[in-house]
PDB file of C-alpha atoms in Angstrom:
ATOM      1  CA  UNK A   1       9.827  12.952 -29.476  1.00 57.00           C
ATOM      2  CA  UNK A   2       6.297  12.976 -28.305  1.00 63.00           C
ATOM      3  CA  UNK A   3       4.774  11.619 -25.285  1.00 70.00           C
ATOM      4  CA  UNK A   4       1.291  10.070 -25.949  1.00 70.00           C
ATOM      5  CA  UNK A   5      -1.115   9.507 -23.015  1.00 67.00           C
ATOM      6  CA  UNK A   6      -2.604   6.717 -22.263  1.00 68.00           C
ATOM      7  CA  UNK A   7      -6.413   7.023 -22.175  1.00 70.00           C
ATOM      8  CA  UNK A   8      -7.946   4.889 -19.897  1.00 72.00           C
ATOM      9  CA  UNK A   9     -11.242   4.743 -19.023  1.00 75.00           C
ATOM     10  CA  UNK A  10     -13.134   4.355 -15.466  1.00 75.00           C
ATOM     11  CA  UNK A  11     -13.820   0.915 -14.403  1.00 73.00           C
ATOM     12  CA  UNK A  12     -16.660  -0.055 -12.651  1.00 76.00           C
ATOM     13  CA  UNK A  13     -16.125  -0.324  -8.404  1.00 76.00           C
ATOM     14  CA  UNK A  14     -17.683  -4.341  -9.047  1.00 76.00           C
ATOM     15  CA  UNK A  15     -15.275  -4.994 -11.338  1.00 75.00           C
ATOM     16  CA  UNK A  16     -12.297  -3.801  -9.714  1.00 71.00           C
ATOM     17  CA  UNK A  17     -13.619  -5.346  -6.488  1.00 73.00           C
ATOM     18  CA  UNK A  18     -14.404  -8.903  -7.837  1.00 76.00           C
ATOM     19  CA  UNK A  19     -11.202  -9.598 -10.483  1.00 77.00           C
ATOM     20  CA  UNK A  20      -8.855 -12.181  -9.248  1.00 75.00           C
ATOM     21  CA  UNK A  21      -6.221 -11.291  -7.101  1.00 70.00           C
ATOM     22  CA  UNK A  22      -8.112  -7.517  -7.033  1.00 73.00           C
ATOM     23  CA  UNK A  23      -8.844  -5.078  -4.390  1.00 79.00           C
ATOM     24  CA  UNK A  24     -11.425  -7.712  -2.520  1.00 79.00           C
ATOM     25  CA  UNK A  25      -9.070 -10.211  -2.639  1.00 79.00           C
ATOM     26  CA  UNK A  26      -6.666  -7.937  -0.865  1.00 83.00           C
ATOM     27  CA  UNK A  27      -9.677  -6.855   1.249  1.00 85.00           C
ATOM     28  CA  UNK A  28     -10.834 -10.251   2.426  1.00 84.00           C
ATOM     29  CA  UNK A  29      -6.757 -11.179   2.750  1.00 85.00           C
ATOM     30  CA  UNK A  30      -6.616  -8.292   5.519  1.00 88.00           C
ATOM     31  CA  UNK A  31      -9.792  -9.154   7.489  1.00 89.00           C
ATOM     32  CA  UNK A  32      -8.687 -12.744   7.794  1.00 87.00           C
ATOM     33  CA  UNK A  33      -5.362 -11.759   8.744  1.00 89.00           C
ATOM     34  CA  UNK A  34      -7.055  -9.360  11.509  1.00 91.00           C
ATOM     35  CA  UNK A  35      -9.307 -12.158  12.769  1.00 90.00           C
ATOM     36  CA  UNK A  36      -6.828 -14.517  12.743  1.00 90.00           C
ATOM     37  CA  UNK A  37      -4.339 -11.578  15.045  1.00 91.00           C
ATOM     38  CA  UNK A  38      -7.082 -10.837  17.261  1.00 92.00           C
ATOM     39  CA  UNK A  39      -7.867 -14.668  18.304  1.00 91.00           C
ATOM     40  CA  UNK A  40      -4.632 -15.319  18.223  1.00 90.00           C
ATOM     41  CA  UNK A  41      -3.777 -12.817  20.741  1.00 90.00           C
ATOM     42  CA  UNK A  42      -6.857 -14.092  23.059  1.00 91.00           C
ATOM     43  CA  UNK A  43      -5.236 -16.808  23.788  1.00 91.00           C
ATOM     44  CA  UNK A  44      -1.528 -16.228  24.449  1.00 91.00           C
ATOM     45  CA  UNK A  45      -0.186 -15.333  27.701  1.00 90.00           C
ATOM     46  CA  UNK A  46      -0.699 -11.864  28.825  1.00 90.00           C
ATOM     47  CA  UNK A  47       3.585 -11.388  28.672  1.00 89.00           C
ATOM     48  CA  UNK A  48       4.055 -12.179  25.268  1.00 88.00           C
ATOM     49  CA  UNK A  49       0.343 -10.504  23.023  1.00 87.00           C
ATOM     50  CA  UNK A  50       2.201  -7.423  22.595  1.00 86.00           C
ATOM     51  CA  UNK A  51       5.149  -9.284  20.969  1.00 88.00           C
ATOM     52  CA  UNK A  52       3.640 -11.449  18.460  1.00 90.00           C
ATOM     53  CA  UNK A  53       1.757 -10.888  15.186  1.00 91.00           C
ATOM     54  CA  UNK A  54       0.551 -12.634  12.153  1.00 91.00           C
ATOM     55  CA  UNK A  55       2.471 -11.517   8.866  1.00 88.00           C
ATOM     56  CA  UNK A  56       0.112 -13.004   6.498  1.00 87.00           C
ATOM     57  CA  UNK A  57      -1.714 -16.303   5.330  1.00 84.00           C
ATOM     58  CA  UNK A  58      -0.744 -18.236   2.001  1.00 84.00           C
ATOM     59  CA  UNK A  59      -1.539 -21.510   0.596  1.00 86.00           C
ATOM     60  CA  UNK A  60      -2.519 -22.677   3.977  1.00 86.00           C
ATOM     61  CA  UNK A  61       0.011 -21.399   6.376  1.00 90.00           C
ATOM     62  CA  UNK A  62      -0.294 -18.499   8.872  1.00 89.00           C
ATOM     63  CA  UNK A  63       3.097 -16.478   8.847  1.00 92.00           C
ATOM     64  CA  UNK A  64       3.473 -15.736  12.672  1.00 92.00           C
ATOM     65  CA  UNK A  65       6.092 -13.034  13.717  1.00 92.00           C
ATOM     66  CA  UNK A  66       7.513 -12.597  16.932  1.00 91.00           C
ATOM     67  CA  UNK A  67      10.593 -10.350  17.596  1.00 88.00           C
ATOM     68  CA  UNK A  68      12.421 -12.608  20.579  1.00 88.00           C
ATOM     69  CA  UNK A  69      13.776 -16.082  20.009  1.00 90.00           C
ATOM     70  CA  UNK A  70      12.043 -17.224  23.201  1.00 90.00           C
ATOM     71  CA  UNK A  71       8.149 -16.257  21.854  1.00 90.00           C
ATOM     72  CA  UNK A  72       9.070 -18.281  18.818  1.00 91.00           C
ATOM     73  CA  UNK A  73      10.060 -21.279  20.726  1.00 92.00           C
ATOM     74  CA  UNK A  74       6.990 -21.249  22.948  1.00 92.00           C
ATOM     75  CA  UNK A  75       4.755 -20.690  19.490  1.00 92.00           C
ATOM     76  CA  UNK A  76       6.366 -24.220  18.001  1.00 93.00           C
ATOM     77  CA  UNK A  77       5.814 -26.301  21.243  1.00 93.00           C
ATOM     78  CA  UNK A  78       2.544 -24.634  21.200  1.00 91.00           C
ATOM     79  CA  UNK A  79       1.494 -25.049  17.357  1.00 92.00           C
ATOM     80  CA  UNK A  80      -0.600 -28.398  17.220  1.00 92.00           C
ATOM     81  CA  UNK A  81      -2.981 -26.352  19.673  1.00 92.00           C
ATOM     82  CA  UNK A  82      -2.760 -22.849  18.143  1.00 91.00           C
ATOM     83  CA  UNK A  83      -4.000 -24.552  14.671  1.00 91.00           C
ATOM     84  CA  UNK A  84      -6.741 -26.205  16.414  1.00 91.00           C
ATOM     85  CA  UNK A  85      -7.507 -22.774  17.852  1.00 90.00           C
ATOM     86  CA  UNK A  86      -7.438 -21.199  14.418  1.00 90.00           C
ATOM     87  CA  UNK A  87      -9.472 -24.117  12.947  1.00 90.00           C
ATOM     88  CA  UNK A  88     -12.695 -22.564  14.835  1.00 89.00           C
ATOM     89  CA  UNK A  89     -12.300 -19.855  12.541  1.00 87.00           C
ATOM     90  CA  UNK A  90     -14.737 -19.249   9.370  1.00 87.00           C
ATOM     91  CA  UNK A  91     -11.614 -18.876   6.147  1.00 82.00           C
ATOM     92  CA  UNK A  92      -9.025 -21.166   8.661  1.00 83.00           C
ATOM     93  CA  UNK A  93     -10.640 -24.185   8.196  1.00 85.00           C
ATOM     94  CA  UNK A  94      -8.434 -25.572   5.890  1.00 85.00           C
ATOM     95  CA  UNK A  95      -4.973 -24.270   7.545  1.00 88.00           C
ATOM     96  CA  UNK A  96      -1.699 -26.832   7.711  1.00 89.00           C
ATOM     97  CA  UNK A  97       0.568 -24.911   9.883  1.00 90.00           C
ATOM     98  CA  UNK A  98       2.627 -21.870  11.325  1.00 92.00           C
ATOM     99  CA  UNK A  99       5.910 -20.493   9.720  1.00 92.00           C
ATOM    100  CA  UNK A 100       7.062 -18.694  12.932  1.00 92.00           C
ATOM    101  CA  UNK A 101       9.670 -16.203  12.047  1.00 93.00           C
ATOM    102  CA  UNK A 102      11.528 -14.116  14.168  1.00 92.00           C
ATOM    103  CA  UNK A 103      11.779 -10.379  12.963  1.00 88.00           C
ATOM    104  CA  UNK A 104      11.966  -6.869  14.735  1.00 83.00           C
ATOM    105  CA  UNK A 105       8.484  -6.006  15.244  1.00 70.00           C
ATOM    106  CA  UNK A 106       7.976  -2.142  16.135  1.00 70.00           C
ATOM    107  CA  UNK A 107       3.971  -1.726  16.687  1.00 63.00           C
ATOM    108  CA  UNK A 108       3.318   1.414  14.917  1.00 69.00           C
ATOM    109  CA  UNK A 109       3.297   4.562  17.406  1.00 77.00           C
ATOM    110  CA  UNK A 110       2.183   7.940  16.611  1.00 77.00           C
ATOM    111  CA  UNK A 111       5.287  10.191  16.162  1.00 78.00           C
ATOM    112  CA  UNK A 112       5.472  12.686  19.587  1.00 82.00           C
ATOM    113  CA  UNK A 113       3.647  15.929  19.015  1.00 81.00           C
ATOM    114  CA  UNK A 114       6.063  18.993  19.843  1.00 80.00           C
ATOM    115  CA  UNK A 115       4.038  21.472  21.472  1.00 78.00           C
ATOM    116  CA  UNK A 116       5.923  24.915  21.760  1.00 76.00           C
ATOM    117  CA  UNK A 117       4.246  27.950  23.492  1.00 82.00           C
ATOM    118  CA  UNK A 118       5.142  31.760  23.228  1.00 84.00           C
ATOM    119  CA  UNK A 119       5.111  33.718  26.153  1.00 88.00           C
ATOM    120  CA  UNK A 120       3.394  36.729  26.570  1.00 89.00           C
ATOM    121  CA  UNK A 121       6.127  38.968  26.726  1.00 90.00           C
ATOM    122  CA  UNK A 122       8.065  37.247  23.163  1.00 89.00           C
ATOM    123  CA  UNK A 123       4.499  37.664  21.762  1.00 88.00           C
ATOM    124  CA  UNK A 124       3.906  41.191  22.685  1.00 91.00           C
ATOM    125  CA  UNK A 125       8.171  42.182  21.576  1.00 92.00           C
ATOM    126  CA  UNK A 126       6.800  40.484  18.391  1.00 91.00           C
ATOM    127  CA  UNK A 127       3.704  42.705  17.690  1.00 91.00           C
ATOM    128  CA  UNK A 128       5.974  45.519  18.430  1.00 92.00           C
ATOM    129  CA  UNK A 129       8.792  44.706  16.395  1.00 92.00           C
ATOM    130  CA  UNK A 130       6.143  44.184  13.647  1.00 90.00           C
ATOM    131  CA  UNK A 131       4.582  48.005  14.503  1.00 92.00           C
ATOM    132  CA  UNK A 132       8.213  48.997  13.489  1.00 91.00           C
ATOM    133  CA  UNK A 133       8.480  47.094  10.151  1.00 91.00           C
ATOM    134  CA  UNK A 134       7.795  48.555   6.895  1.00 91.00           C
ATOM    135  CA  UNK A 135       7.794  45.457   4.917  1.00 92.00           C
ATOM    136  CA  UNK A 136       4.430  44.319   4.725  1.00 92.00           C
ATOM    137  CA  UNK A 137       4.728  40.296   4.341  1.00 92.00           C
ATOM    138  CA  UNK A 138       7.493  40.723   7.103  1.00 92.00           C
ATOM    139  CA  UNK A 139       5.093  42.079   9.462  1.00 92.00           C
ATOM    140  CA  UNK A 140       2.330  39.969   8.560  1.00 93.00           C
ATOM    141  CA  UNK A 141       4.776  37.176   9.430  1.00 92.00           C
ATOM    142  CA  UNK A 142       5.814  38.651  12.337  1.00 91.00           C
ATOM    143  CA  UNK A 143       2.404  39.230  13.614  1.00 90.00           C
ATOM    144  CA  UNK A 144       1.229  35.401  12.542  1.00 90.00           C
ATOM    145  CA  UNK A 145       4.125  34.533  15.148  1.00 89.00           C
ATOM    146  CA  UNK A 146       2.998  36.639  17.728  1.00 88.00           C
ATOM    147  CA  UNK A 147      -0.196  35.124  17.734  1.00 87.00           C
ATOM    148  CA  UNK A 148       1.049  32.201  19.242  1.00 84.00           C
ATOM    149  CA  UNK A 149       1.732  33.568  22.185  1.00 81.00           C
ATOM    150  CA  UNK A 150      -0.603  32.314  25.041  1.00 71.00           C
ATOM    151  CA  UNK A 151      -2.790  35.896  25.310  1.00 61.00           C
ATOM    152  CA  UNK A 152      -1.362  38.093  22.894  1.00 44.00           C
ATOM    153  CA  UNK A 153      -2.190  41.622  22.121  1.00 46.00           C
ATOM    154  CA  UNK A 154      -3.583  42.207  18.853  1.00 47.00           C
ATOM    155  CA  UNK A 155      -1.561  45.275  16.517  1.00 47.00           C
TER     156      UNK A 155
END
């Protein structure tokens, strides 16, 4: 059995970027999305910003997403003058309505950075447990480690 490759050849950045349903459809897709989060969110209360977001925007309906029951009843009283609000937009002009959907929303957060320090005395038993060692990638190892430590000696 032979595998055959498939040889392809580089397409031009304008073509990829102007193709239906391409990359800049995508592209324009996002930054209407983002405009459309961003005004949203300047007129909400202050309580609930944090709490809702816009999921996308298809065939003339915003998908709004809130993650408490409450938010989403608030956004359907409030729709008539939340469209009107998104009507002042340039790419909104044209919108029907909201589909409000209530879904766990967890804003991305950048994961916790563990920081660990070495003491000075770990990182000087370290060098010295490396000056003992006769196996070299050991004690290169050993003396990577010890560097760590807040002012270690060097070997």
């Amino acid at each position: 059995m032979s595998i055959k490759v498939k040889r392809s050849r580089a397409q031009p950045i304008s073509r990829l970027l102007n193709e239906p349903g391409g990359l800049g459809h995508l592209m324009r897709q996002s930054r209407l999305i983002d405009l459309a989060q961003r005004h949203l969110r300047a007129h909400l209360p202050e309580e609930m910003r944090e709490y809702v977001f816009v999921g996308g925007y298809s065939q003339g309906r915003l998908t709004v997403i809130t993650n408490r029951a409450v938010w989403l009843t608030w956004l359907r009283f409030e729709q008539s003058r939340l469209i009107s609000l998104l009507h002042q937009l340039p790419g909104f002009e044209s919108i029907t309505g909201l589909t409000l959907k209530v879904r766990p929303v967890r804003p991305p957060k950048a994961p916790v950075r563990n920081t660990r320090t070495l003491s000075d005395t770990a990182g000087d038993t370290l060098v010295r447990c490396a000056d003992d060692v006769a196996d070299p990638g050991l004690k290169d190892a050993l003396q990577r480690l010890a560097s760590h430590a807040t002012s270690s000696r060097t070997p």
